Coordinates of C-alpha atoms and ligand atoms in Angstrom, one line a residue:
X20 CA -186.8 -26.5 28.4
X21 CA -185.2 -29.4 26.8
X22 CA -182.4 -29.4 24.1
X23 CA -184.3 -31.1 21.1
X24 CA -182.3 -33.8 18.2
X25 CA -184.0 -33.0 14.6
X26 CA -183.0 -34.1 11.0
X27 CA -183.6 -32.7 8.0
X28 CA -184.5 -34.8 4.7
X29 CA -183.9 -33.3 1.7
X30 CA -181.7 -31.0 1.5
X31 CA -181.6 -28.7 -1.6
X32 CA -183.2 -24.6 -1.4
X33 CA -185.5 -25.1 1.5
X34 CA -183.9 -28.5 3.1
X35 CA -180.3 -26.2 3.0
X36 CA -181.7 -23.9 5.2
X37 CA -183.8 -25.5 7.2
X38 CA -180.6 -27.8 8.2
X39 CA -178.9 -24.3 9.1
X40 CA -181.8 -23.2 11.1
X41 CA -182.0 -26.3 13.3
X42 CA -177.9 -26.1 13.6
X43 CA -177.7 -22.1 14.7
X44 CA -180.4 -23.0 17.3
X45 CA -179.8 -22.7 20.6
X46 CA -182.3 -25.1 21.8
X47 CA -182.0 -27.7 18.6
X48 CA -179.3 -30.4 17.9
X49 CA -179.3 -31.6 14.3
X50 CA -179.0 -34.9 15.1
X51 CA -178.4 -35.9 11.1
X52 CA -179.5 -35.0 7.6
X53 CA -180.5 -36.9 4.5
X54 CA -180.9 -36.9 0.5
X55 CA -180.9 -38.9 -1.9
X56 CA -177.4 -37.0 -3.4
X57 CA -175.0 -38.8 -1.2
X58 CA -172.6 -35.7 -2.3
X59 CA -174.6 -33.2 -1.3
X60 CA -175.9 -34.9 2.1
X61 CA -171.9 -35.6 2.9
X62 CA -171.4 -32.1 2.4
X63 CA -173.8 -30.4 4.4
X64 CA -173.6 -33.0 7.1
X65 CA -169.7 -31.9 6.9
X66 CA -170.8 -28.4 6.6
X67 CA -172.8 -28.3 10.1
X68 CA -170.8 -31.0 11.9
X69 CA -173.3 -33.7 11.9
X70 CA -173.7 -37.1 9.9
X71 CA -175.1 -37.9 6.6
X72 CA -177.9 -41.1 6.4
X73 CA -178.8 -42.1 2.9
X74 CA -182.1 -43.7 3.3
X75 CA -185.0 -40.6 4.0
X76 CA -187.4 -43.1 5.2
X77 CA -184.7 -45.2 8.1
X78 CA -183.3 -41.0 8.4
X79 CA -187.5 -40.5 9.3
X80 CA -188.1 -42.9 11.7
X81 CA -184.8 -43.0 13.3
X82 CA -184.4 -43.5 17.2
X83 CA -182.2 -40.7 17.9
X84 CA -184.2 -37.7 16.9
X85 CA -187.9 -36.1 18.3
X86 CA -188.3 -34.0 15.4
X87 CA -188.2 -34.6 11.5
X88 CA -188.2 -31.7 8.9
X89 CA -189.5 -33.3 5.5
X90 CA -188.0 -31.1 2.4
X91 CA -187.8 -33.3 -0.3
X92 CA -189.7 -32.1 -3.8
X93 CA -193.7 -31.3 -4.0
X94 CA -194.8 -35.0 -4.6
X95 CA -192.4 -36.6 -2.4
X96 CA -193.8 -35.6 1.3
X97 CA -195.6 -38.7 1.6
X98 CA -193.9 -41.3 2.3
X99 CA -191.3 -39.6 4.9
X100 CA -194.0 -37.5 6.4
X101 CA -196.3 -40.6 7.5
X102 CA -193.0 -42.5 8.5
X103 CA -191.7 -39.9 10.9
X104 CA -195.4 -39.6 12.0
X105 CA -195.3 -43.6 12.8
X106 CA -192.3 -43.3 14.6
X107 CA -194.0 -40.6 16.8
X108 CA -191.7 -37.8 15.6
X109 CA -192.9 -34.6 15.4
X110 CA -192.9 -33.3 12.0
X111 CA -193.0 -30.6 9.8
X112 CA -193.3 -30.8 6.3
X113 CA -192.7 -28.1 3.5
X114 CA -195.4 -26.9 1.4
X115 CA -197.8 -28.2 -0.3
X116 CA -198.7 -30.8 2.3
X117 CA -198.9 -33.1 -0.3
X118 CA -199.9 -33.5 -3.9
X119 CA -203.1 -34.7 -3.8
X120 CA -206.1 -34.0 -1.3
X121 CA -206.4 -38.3 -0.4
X122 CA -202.6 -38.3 0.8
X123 CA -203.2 -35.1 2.4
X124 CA -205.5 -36.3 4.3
X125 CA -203.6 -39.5 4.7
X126 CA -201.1 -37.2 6.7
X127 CA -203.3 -35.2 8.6
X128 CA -205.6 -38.9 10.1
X129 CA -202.4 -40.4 10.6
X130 CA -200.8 -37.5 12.8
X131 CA -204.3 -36.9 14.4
X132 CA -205.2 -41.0 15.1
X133 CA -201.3 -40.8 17.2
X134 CA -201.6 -37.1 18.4
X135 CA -198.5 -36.0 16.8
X136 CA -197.7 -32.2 16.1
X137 CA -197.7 -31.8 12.6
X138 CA -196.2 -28.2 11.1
X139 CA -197.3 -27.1 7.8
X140 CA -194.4 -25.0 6.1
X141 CA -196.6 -22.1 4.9
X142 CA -193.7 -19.7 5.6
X143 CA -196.0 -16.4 5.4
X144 CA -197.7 -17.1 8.8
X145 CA -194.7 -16.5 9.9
X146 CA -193.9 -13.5 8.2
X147 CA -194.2 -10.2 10.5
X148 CA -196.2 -8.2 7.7
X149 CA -198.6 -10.9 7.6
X150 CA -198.6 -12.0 10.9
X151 CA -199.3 -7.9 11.7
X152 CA -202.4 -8.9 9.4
X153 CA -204.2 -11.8 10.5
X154 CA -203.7 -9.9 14.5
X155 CA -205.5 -7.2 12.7
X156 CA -208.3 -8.9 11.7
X157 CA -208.5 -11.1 14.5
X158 CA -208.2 -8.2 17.2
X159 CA -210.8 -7.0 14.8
X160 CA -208.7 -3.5 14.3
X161 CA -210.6 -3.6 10.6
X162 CA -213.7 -4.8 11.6
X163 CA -215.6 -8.0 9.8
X164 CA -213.5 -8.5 6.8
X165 CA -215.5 -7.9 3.9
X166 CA -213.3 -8.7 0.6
X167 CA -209.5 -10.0 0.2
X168 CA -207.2 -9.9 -2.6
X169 CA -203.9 -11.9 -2.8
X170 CA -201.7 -12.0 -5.9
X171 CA -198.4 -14.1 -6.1
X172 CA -197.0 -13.8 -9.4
X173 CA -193.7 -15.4 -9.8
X174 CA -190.7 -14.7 -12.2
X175 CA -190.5 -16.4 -15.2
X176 CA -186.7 -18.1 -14.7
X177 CA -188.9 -20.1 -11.4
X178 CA -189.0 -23.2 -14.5
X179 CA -185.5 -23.2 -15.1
X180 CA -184.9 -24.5 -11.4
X181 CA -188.6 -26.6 -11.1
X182 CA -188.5 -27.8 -14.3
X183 CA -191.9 -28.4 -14.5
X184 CA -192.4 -30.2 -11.5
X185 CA -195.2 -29.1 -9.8
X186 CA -198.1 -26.5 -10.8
X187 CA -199.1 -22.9 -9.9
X188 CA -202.2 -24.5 -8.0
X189 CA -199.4 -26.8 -5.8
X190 CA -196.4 -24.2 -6.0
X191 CA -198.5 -21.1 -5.3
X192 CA -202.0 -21.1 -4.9
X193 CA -201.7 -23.2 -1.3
X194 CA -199.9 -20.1 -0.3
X195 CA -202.5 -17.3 -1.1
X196 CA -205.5 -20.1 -0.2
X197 CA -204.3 -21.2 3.9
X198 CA -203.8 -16.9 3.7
X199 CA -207.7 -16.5 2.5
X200 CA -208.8 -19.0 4.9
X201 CA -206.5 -17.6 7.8
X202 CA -207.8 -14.3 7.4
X203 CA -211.5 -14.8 6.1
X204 CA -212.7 -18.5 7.1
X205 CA -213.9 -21.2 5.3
X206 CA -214.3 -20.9 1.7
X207 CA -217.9 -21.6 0.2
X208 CA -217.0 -21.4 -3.4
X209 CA -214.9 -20.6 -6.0
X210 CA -214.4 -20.3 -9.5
X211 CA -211.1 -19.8 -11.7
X212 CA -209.5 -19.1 -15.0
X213 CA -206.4 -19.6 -16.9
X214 CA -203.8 -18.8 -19.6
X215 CA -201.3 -20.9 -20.7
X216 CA -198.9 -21.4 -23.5
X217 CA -196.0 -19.0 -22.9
X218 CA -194.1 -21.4 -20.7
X219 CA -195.1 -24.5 -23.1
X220 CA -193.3 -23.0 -25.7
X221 CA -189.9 -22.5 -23.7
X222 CA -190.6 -26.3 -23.2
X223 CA -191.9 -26.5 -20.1
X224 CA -195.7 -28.4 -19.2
X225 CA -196.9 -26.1 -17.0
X226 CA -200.1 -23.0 -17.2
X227 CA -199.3 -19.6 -17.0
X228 CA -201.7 -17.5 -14.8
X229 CA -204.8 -18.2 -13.2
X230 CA -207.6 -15.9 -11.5
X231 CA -209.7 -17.2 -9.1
X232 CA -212.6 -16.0 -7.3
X233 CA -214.0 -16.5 -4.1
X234 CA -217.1 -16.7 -2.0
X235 CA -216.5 -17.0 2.1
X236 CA -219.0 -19.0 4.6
X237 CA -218.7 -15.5 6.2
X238 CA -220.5 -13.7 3.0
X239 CA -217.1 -11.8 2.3
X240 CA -215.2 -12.7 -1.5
X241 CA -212.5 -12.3 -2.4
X242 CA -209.9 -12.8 -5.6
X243 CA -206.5 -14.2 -6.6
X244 CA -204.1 -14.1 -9.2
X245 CA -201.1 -16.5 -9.6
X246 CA -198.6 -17.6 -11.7
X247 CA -195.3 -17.3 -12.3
X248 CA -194.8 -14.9 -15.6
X249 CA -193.1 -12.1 -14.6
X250 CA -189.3 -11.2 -16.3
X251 CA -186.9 -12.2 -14.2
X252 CA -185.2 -8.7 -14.4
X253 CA -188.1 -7.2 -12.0
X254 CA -186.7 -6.7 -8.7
X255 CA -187.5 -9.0 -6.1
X256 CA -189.2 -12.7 -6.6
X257 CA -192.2 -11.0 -8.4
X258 CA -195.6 -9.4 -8.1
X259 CA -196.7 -10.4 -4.4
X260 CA -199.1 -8.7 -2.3
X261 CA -202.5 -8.6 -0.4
X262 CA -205.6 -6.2 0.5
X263 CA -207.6 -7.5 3.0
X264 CA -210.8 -4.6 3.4
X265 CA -212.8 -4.6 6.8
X266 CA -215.8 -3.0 7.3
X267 CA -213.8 -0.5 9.1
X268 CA -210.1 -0.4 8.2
X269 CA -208.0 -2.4 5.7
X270 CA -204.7 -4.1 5.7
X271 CA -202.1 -3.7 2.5
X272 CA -199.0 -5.6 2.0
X273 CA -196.9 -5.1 -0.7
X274 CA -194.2 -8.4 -0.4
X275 CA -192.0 -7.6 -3.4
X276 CA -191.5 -4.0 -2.0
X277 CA -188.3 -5.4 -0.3
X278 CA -186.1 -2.0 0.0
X279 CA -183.2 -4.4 -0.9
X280 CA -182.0 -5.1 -3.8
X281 CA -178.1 -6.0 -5.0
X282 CA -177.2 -7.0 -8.7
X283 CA -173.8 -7.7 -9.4
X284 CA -170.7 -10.8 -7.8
X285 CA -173.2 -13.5 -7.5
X286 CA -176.1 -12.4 -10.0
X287 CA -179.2 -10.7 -8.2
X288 CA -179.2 -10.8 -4.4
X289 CA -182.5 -9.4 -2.6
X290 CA -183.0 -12.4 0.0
X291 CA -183.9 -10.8 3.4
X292 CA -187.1 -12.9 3.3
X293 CA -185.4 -16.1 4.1
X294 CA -181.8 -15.0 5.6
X295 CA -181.3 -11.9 6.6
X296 CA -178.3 -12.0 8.1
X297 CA -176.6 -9.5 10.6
X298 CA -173.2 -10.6 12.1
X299 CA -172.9 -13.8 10.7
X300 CA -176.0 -15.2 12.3
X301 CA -179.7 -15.3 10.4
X302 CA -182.8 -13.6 11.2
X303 CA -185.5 -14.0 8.7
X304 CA -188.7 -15.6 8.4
X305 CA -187.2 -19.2 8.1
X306 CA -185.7 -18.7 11.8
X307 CA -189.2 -17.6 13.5
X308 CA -190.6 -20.2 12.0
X309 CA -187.7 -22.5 13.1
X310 CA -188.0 -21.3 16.0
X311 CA -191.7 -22.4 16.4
X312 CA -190.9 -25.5 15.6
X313 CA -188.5 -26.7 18.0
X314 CA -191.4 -25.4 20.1
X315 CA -193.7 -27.7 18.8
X316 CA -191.1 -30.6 19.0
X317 CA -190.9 -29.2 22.6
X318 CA -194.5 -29.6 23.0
X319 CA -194.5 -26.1 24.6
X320 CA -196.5 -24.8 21.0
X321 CA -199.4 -25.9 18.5
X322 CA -198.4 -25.9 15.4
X323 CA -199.6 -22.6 14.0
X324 CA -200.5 -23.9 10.6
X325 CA -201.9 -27.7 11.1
X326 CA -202.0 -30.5 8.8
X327 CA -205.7 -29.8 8.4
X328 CA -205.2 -26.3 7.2
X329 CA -202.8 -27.5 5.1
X330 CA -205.1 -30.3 3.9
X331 CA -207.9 -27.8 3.2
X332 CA -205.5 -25.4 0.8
X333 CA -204.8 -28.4 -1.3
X334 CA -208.1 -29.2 -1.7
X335 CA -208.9 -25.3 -2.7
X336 CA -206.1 -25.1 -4.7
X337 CA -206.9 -28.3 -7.2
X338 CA -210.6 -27.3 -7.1
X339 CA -209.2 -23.8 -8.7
X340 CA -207.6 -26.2 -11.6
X341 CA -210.6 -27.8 -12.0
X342 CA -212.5 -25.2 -12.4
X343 CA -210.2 -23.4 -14.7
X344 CA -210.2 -27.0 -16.9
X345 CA -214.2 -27.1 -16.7
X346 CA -215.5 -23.8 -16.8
X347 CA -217.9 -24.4 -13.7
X348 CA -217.9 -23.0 -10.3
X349 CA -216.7 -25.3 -7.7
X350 CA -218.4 -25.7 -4.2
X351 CA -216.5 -26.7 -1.6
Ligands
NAD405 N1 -191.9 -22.2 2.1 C1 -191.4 -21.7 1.0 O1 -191.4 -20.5 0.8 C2 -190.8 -22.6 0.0 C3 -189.9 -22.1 -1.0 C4 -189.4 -23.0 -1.9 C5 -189.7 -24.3 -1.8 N2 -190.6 -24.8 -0.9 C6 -191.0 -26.2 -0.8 O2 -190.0 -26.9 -0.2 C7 -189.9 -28.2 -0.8 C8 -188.6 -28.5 -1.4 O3 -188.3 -27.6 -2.4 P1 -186.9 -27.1 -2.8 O4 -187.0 -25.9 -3.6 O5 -186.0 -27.1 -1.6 O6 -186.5 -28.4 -3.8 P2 -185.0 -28.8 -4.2 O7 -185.2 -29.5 -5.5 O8 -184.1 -27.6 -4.2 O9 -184.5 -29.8 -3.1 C9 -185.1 -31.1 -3.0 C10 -184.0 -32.0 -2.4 O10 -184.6 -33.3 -2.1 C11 -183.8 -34.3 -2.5 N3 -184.6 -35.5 -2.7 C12 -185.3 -35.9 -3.8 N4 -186.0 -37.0 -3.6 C13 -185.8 -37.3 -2.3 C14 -186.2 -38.4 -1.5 N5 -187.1 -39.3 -2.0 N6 -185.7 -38.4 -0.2 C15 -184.8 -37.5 0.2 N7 -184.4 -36.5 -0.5 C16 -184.9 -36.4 -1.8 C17 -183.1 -33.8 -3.7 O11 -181.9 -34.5 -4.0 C18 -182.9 -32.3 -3.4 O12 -181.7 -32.1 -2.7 C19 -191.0 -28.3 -1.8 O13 -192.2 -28.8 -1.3 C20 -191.3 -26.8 -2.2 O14 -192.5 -26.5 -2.7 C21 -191.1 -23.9 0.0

């Protein structure tokens, strides 16, 4: 199959890695990468012998490449998504798919009107305990699932590196809500709590926690808890895990169990989630699901998590702040 030209735009924690996936690639060439910090950009282009172009929407639509990988903050997908979609690139754009449900959906019409693959950066598809999950319950090893329960608590220290920019429904809930609806179908409705005030007084505007519960289309339910409150000096990136129980079996995973974990030169080190690396070359989560993209750039694979699914855990995720903010049960 065909060697494949990407870019990467935006280029910080995710963008960073994502340019070093597409460059270790045998079957990728990164054609170019861009940010809006001309410093940075030089350097990484310099980095992974490749050039720098300033402008993320002209580095979008550009001639030279057949795939774009969008990694510029929460609330800036937009704009570079539907240009590389224009240009007939295909794309794949971090998580959330976007910050509100109507440019979501902006994305996900625009990609489908000019059939153009459009991959959805929920990174835990692609993650082999959770991928061992959804075969489960799709091979129906547990039988019909009957109840899930997902919790994705982050550490507190996540604020001093967002800053606020984003919330626990946008950050984290579109995580555990494209997991609900991969492994238990559509969601009927939901209803959700909150806490906040801990963070606001260290300055930042953001909530705390939030629970949520959930009724499938299928009759099963379901709950989550999220946030991001957890001291930073638990090991790992926080309290992660999920239970889905079938009518015959269940399936645990328990994320932040990561057997790993290194404090010392270089602060706390327990990354084998992103980069494990083994003889200077990496094999974690973020190469599979490199890997599956230059597929889908290929055209030789769907993207596993679409625009639509993406689309649809935005809209569950602000439909759990509303909630919280009303008091009333939402239905979808
Ligand atoms: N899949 C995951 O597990 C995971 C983990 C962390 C972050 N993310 C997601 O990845 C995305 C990026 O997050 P991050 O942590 O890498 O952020 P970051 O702040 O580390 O990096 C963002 C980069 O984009 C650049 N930028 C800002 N505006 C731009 C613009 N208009 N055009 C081009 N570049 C621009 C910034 O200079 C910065 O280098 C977010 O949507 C985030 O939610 C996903």
């Amino acid at each position: 199959v065909s060697q494949v030209n990407t870019a990467v735009v935006g280029l910080g924690f995710m963008g960073s890695r994502w340019a070093l996936a597409m460059f270790e690639h045998p079957a990728a060439r990164l054609a170019f990468v861009s940010d809006v910090r001309e410093d940075l950009g030089r350097e990484i282009a310099d980095a992974l012998n490749t050039r720098y172009v300033r402008d993320p929407l002209e580095a979008a639509a550009d001639s030279e490449v057949d795939g774009v990988v969008i990694c510029t903050p929460e609330h800036l997908h937009v704009e570079p998504a539907v240009a590389a979609i224009e240009a007939g690139k295909a794309v794949m754009v971090e998580k959330p798919l976007a910050h509100t449900v109507v440019d979501a959906e902006l994305i996900r019409d625009r990609a489908a009107n000019l059939s153009v693959p459009v991959l959805v950066g929920h990174i835990l598809r692609f993650e082999p305990r959770y991928a061992a999950a959804a075969r489960a319950v799709r091979d129906g090893d547990i039988g019909a699932v009957q109840a899930i329960r997902g919790e994705r608590v982050g550490l507190i220290g996540t604020q001093s590196i967002l800053q606020g920019r984003t919330s626990i429904a946008l950050y984290l809930a579109v995580h555990e809500f494209d997991l609900a609806r991969w492994f238990a179908g559509e969601v009927k409705s939901l209803s959700a709590h909150k806490s906040a005030g801990v963070l606001e007084r260290q300055g930042y505007e953001v909530d705390d926690l939030y629970s949520a519960l959930l009724r499938f289309e299928s009759g099963a339910h379901g709950t989550v808890l999220l946030g991001w409150l957890v001291p930073d000096d638990y090991p790992g990136r926080g309290l992660v895990g999920l239970t889905v129980i079938g009518e015959s079996g269940v399936v645990r995973i328990d994320q932040d169990a990561l057997g790993f974990v290194k404090v010392g030169k270089g602060g706390k080190e327990d990354d084998f989630f992103f980069d494990a690396e083994v003889e200077g070359k990496r094999y974690g989560v973020l190469s599979i699901e490199a890997d599956h993209f230059v597929k889908c750039v290929q055209g030789t694979a769907e993207p596993l998590c679409t625009a639509s699914d993406a689309t649809e855990a935005v809209r569950l995720s602000l439909a759990m702040e509303s909630s919280a903010q009303s008091g009333a049960p939402i239905y979808l």
